Short mmCIF file of C-alpha atoms and ligand atoms in Angstrom, two decimals:
data_model
loop_
_atom_site.label_atom_id
_atom_site.label_comp_id
_atom_site.label_asym_id
_atom_site.label_seq_id
_atom_site.Cartn_x
_atom_site.Cartn_y
_atom_site.Cartn_z
CA MET A 292 -18.04 -28.55 73.11
CA GLU A 293 -18.64 -24.97 72.11
CA SER A 294 -21.78 -23.08 73.08
CA LEU A 295 -24.68 -23.30 70.65
CA LEU A 296 -25.74 -19.72 71.33
CA PRO A 297 -25.63 -17.39 68.30
CA PHE A 298 -23.32 -14.94 70.09
CA GLY A 299 -20.96 -17.54 71.62
CA LYS A 300 -20.87 -17.80 75.40
CA ILE A 301 -21.46 -14.26 76.59
CA THR A 302 -22.70 -10.94 75.20
CA ASN A 303 -23.57 -7.53 76.52
CA VAL A 304 -26.27 -5.40 74.91
CA PRO A 305 -27.51 -1.89 75.74
CA PHE A 306 -31.02 -2.32 77.09
CA MET A 307 -32.26 0.47 79.43
CA THR A 308 -31.44 4.14 79.79
CA GLU A 309 -30.28 5.51 83.13
CA GLU A 310 -33.70 7.08 83.57
CA GLU A 311 -35.44 3.75 82.94
CA CYS A 312 -33.13 2.07 85.47
CA LEU A 313 -34.22 4.69 87.98
CA THR A 314 -37.89 3.97 87.23
CA ILE A 315 -37.27 0.26 87.88
CA TYR A 316 -35.28 1.07 91.02
CA THR A 317 -38.13 3.21 92.38
CA ALA A 318 -40.68 0.45 91.69
CA ILE A 319 -38.45 -2.09 93.48
CA TYR A 320 -38.44 0.17 96.56
CA GLU A 321 -42.23 0.61 96.33
CA LEU A 322 -42.39 -3.17 96.77
CA LYS A 323 -39.92 -3.24 99.65
CA LYS A 324 -42.39 -5.02 101.93
CA MET A 325 -42.22 -7.97 99.54
CA TRP A 326 -38.45 -8.39 99.57
CA SER A 327 -37.11 -11.60 101.10
CA ARG A 328 -33.97 -11.38 103.15
CA ARG A 329 -31.63 -14.18 102.10
CA HIS A 330 -28.39 -13.27 103.80
CA GLU A 331 -26.81 -10.50 105.81
CA ASN A 332 -26.57 -8.13 102.82
CA LYS A 333 -28.75 -9.91 100.30
CA TYR A 334 -32.44 -9.69 99.42
CA THR A 335 -34.55 -10.92 96.55
CA LEU A 336 -37.76 -9.65 95.03
CA GLY A 337 -39.57 -12.56 93.38
CA ALA A 338 -39.18 -16.32 93.71
CA ALA A 339 -35.72 -17.63 92.85
CA SER A 340 -35.52 -21.29 91.87
CA TYR A 341 -31.94 -21.71 93.07
CA ILE A 342 -33.11 -20.84 96.59
CA ASP A 343 -36.87 -21.46 96.79
CA ALA A 344 -36.88 -24.71 94.81
CA ASN A 345 -33.78 -26.01 96.56
CA THR A 346 -34.97 -28.68 98.99
CA ASN A 347 -31.61 -28.58 100.78
CA ILE A 348 -32.50 -25.08 101.92
CA TYR A 349 -36.25 -25.44 102.45
CA PRO A 350 -37.85 -28.62 103.74
CA TYR A 351 -40.67 -28.25 101.23
CA VAL A 352 -40.80 -26.67 97.83
CA SER A 353 -42.04 -23.15 98.39
CA TYR A 354 -41.11 -22.00 94.89
CA TYR A 355 -44.43 -22.58 93.11
CA GLY A 356 -46.49 -20.85 95.79
CA LYS A 357 -44.16 -17.88 95.78
CA ALA A 358 -44.18 -17.71 91.99
CA LYS A 359 -47.98 -17.67 92.03
CA LEU A 360 -47.99 -14.89 94.59
CA PHE A 361 -45.28 -12.75 93.00
CA ASN A 362 -46.00 -13.13 89.29
CA PRO A 363 -49.13 -10.90 89.10
CA ILE A 364 -47.44 -8.25 91.25
CA LEU A 365 -44.26 -8.27 89.19
CA GLN A 366 -46.29 -8.26 85.98
CA GLU A 367 -48.26 -5.24 87.17
CA HIS A 368 -45.16 -3.22 88.05
CA PHE A 369 -42.68 -4.46 85.47
CA GLY A 370 -44.86 -5.66 82.57
CA TRP A 371 -43.17 -3.24 80.17
CA LEU A 372 -39.75 -4.54 81.25
CA TYR A 373 -40.73 -8.20 80.63
CA GLN A 374 -42.11 -7.25 77.23
CA ARG A 375 -38.88 -5.52 76.25
CA LEU A 376 -36.79 -8.33 77.72
CA GLY A 377 -38.67 -10.85 75.57
CA ASP A 378 -38.07 -8.72 72.48
CA ILE A 379 -34.33 -8.29 73.03
CA LEU A 380 -33.78 -11.95 73.94
CA SER A 381 -35.68 -13.15 70.93
CA LYS A 382 -33.53 -10.91 68.71
CA GLU A 383 -30.23 -11.96 70.30
CA LEU A 384 -31.07 -15.67 70.56
CA LYS A 385 -32.77 -15.77 67.14
CA ASN A 386 -35.67 -17.81 68.52
CA ASN A 387 -39.07 -17.36 70.17
CA ILE A 388 -39.42 -16.38 73.82
CA CYS A 389 -42.09 -17.42 76.29
CA TYR A 390 -42.66 -16.96 80.01
CA GLN A 391 -43.69 -20.27 81.59
CA ASP A 392 -46.91 -19.74 83.62
CA ASN A 393 -46.23 -21.94 86.66
CA LEU A 394 -42.64 -20.70 87.09
CA ALA A 395 -41.35 -17.45 88.56
CA LEU A 396 -40.93 -14.40 86.36
CA PRO A 397 -37.41 -12.93 86.31
CA GLY A 398 -36.88 -11.14 89.62
CA PHE A 399 -34.33 -9.02 91.40
CA HIS A 400 -31.16 -9.52 93.42
CA ILE A 401 -30.69 -6.69 95.90
CA PHE A 402 -27.40 -6.30 97.78
CA ILE A 403 -27.11 -3.49 100.31
CA SER A 404 -23.78 -3.00 101.94
CA GLY A 405 -23.64 -3.12 105.73
CA PRO A 406 -20.64 -2.38 107.97
CA LYS A 407 -18.68 -5.23 106.33
CA SER A 408 -17.65 -5.18 102.66
CA ILE A 409 -19.17 -7.77 100.36
CA ASP A 410 -16.64 -10.58 100.01
CA ARG A 411 -16.25 -13.19 97.38
CA GLU A 412 -19.05 -15.71 97.97
CA LYS A 413 -16.84 -18.61 96.86
CA SER A 414 -19.89 -20.08 95.23
CA LEU A 415 -18.86 -20.64 91.61
CA HIS A 416 -21.64 -22.62 89.99
CA VAL A 417 -23.48 -23.37 86.77
CA ASP A 418 -27.19 -22.57 86.36
CA PHE A 419 -28.64 -26.06 86.03
CA GLN A 420 -31.46 -25.53 88.54
CA GLY A 421 -34.03 -25.59 85.71
CA LYS A 422 -33.69 -29.39 85.64
CA PHE A 423 -35.41 -29.67 88.99
CA LEU A 424 -38.50 -27.67 88.05
CA LYS A 425 -41.84 -28.88 86.70
CA TRP A 426 -41.99 -28.46 82.92
CA ASP A 427 -44.90 -29.28 80.61
CA SER A 428 -42.80 -31.18 78.07
CA SER A 429 -39.48 -31.83 79.81
CA GLU A 430 -38.42 -34.52 77.33
CA SER A 431 -37.79 -31.96 74.58
CA ILE A 432 -35.97 -29.39 76.73
CA ASN A 433 -32.22 -28.97 76.42
CA PHE A 434 -31.25 -28.82 80.11
CA HIS A 435 -27.50 -28.67 79.39
CA GLU A 436 -27.58 -25.37 77.52
CA PRO A 437 -29.43 -22.90 79.72
CA ILE A 438 -29.03 -19.19 79.28
CA SER A 439 -28.86 -16.64 82.07
CA PHE A 440 -29.26 -12.91 81.89
CA THR A 441 -28.62 -9.93 84.14
CA LEU A 442 -29.65 -6.31 83.87
CA ALA A 443 -27.67 -3.96 86.13
CA ILE A 444 -30.17 -1.48 87.61
CA LYS A 445 -28.03 0.08 90.34
CA LEU A 446 -24.31 -0.33 90.96
CA PRO A 447 -22.02 0.95 93.70
CA GLU A 448 -19.39 3.57 92.92
CA CYS A 449 -16.70 0.84 92.81
CA GLY A 450 -18.73 -1.15 90.26
CA GLY A 451 -20.21 -4.62 90.39
CA GLY A 452 -19.97 -7.67 88.21
CA LEU A 453 -19.74 -11.37 87.80
CA ASP A 454 -16.75 -13.66 88.39
CA VAL A 455 -16.51 -15.95 85.40
CA LEU A 456 -14.47 -19.11 84.94
CA ASP A 457 -14.65 -19.89 81.27
CA MET A 458 -15.18 -23.60 81.71
CA ARG A 459 -18.14 -25.82 80.99
CA TYR A 460 -19.46 -28.29 83.53
CA GLU A 461 -18.52 -31.25 81.28
CA GLU A 462 -14.86 -30.14 81.31
CA TYR A 463 -14.85 -29.37 85.02
CA ILE A 464 -16.01 -32.82 86.13
CA LYS A 465 -13.09 -34.40 84.28
CA LEU A 466 -10.67 -32.67 86.69
CA SER A 467 -9.47 -34.26 89.93
CA PRO A 468 -10.88 -32.79 93.19
CA LYS A 469 -7.49 -31.08 93.73
CA GLU A 470 -7.51 -29.53 90.26
CA GLN A 471 -11.11 -28.42 90.73
CA LYS A 472 -10.19 -26.61 93.92
CA GLN A 473 -7.10 -25.04 92.32
CA ILE A 474 -8.92 -23.77 89.28
CA PHE A 475 -11.66 -22.15 91.40
CA ASN A 476 -8.96 -20.17 93.21
CA SER A 477 -6.82 -19.42 90.16
CA ASP A 478 -6.54 -16.27 88.11
CA LEU A 479 -8.56 -18.00 85.40
CA VAL A 480 -11.55 -16.66 87.37
CA LYS A 481 -12.01 -13.22 85.83
CA ILE A 482 -14.35 -10.37 86.74
CA TYR A 483 -16.87 -9.46 84.09
CA PRO A 484 -18.02 -5.94 85.07
CA TYR A 485 -21.68 -5.00 84.68
CA LYS A 486 -22.61 -1.77 82.97
CA LEU A 487 -25.66 0.10 84.20
CA GLY A 488 -28.60 -0.45 81.85
CA ASP A 489 -26.91 -3.18 79.80
CA LEU A 490 -28.23 -6.71 79.58
CA LEU A 491 -25.61 -9.41 79.98
CA ILE A 492 -26.70 -12.63 78.29
CA ARG A 493 -24.58 -15.71 78.78
CA SER A 494 -24.53 -19.45 78.74
CA GLY A 495 -25.66 -20.86 82.09
CA ASN A 496 -23.14 -23.64 81.52
CA ILE A 497 -20.05 -21.67 82.49
CA PHE A 498 -18.98 -21.24 86.08
CA HIS A 499 -19.78 -17.90 87.69
CA GLU A 500 -20.63 -16.13 90.97
CA VAL A 501 -21.46 -12.63 92.18
CA ALA A 502 -18.15 -10.75 92.17
CA ALA A 503 -16.83 -9.38 95.46
CA MET A 504 -17.17 -5.67 96.17
CA PRO A 505 -14.31 -4.97 98.58
CA HIS A 506 -14.64 -1.20 98.17
CA ILE A 507 -18.41 -0.85 98.44
CA GLN A 508 -19.42 1.93 100.85
CA LEU A 509 -21.93 1.58 103.67
CA GLY A 510 -25.47 1.70 102.30
CA GLU A 511 -24.49 1.40 98.64
CA GLU A 512 -26.54 -1.00 96.52
CA ARG A 513 -26.04 -3.52 93.75
CA ILE A 514 -29.41 -4.31 92.19
CA THR A 515 -29.94 -6.55 89.16
CA LEU A 516 -32.73 -8.22 87.26
CA GLN A 517 -32.03 -11.95 87.04
CA GLY A 518 -33.40 -14.80 85.03
CA HIS A 519 -32.70 -17.93 83.03
CA GLY A 520 -34.01 -19.64 79.94
CA LEU A 521 -34.25 -23.16 78.56
CA LEU A 522 -34.72 -24.08 74.94
CA CYS A 523 -37.59 -26.32 73.92
CA GLN A 524 -37.64 -26.79 70.14
CA ASP A 525 -37.59 -23.21 68.81
CA THR A 526 -38.71 -21.43 71.99
CA TRP A 527 -36.75 -20.23 75.00
CA TYR A 528 -38.80 -20.57 78.19
CA LEU A 529 -37.84 -17.91 80.69
CA TYR A 530 -37.97 -18.22 84.48
CA TRP A 531 -36.12 -17.36 87.64
O1 AKG B 1207 -26.46 -11.50 90.69
C1 AKG B 1207 -25.75 -11.79 89.74
O2 AKG B 1207 -25.01 -10.96 89.22
C2 AKG B 1207 -25.71 -13.18 89.12
C3 AKG B 1207 -26.20 -14.25 90.00
C4 AKG B 1207 -26.23 -15.60 89.36
O3 AKG B 1207 -25.48 -16.45 89.69
C5 AKG B 1207 -27.20 -15.92 88.31
O4 AKG B 1207 -28.04 -15.11 87.98
O5 AKG B 1207 -27.15 -17.03 87.78
FE1 FE2 B 1208 -25.95 -18.34 88.66
#
């Protein structure tokens, strides 16, 4: 089945100037005390459903509490960014946009290189985490066609991007376990490079992961704005 999105599966649109990226970058550092360390090189600013609402990682669901704590702070510092994000997404998706109150606003992935380079995570996945969240009218939400978006705010000299395997979940589960393993390690997984200031909008129902950065230098950063959306009638509800 082909994607129902007006632009196909993936599109890249100019969104912020370099100067605006720097303004966002500075604000992210002003909020450094609020970053959460998730891994050796990885931090987040904001609540991320794929981590904070994942009960395999946390014994209780900390997502809603974190969203409540972070949303006013993020709104205060990045209100103009959320406004512009809503405008561009509504234009590209040809539908209305709404931020869902009880869920986390789009937040930030922050990678800072340590002594080791940043390897392939080997974590190809689809963005179906929205299914596990509390929605007001879940019966009319299309959980199989999420969208995801990324704004590159800071990239290392060697660049940063997304590994993409152009395959939908419905196709993938028809493969045998051996074929699934092979395809994840095949050259069908291609790097989609991010461009500073551009917004990448894509179907959340294609396999992807943060691309490796084997040549990143010590202290270099890869910082992105991240979020997802689900369609309910003619409105995309955005969250992270
Ligand atoms: O950090 C990124 O580039 C993308 C991470 C991701 O998997 C997502 O946003 O769905
Ligand atoms: Fe993802």
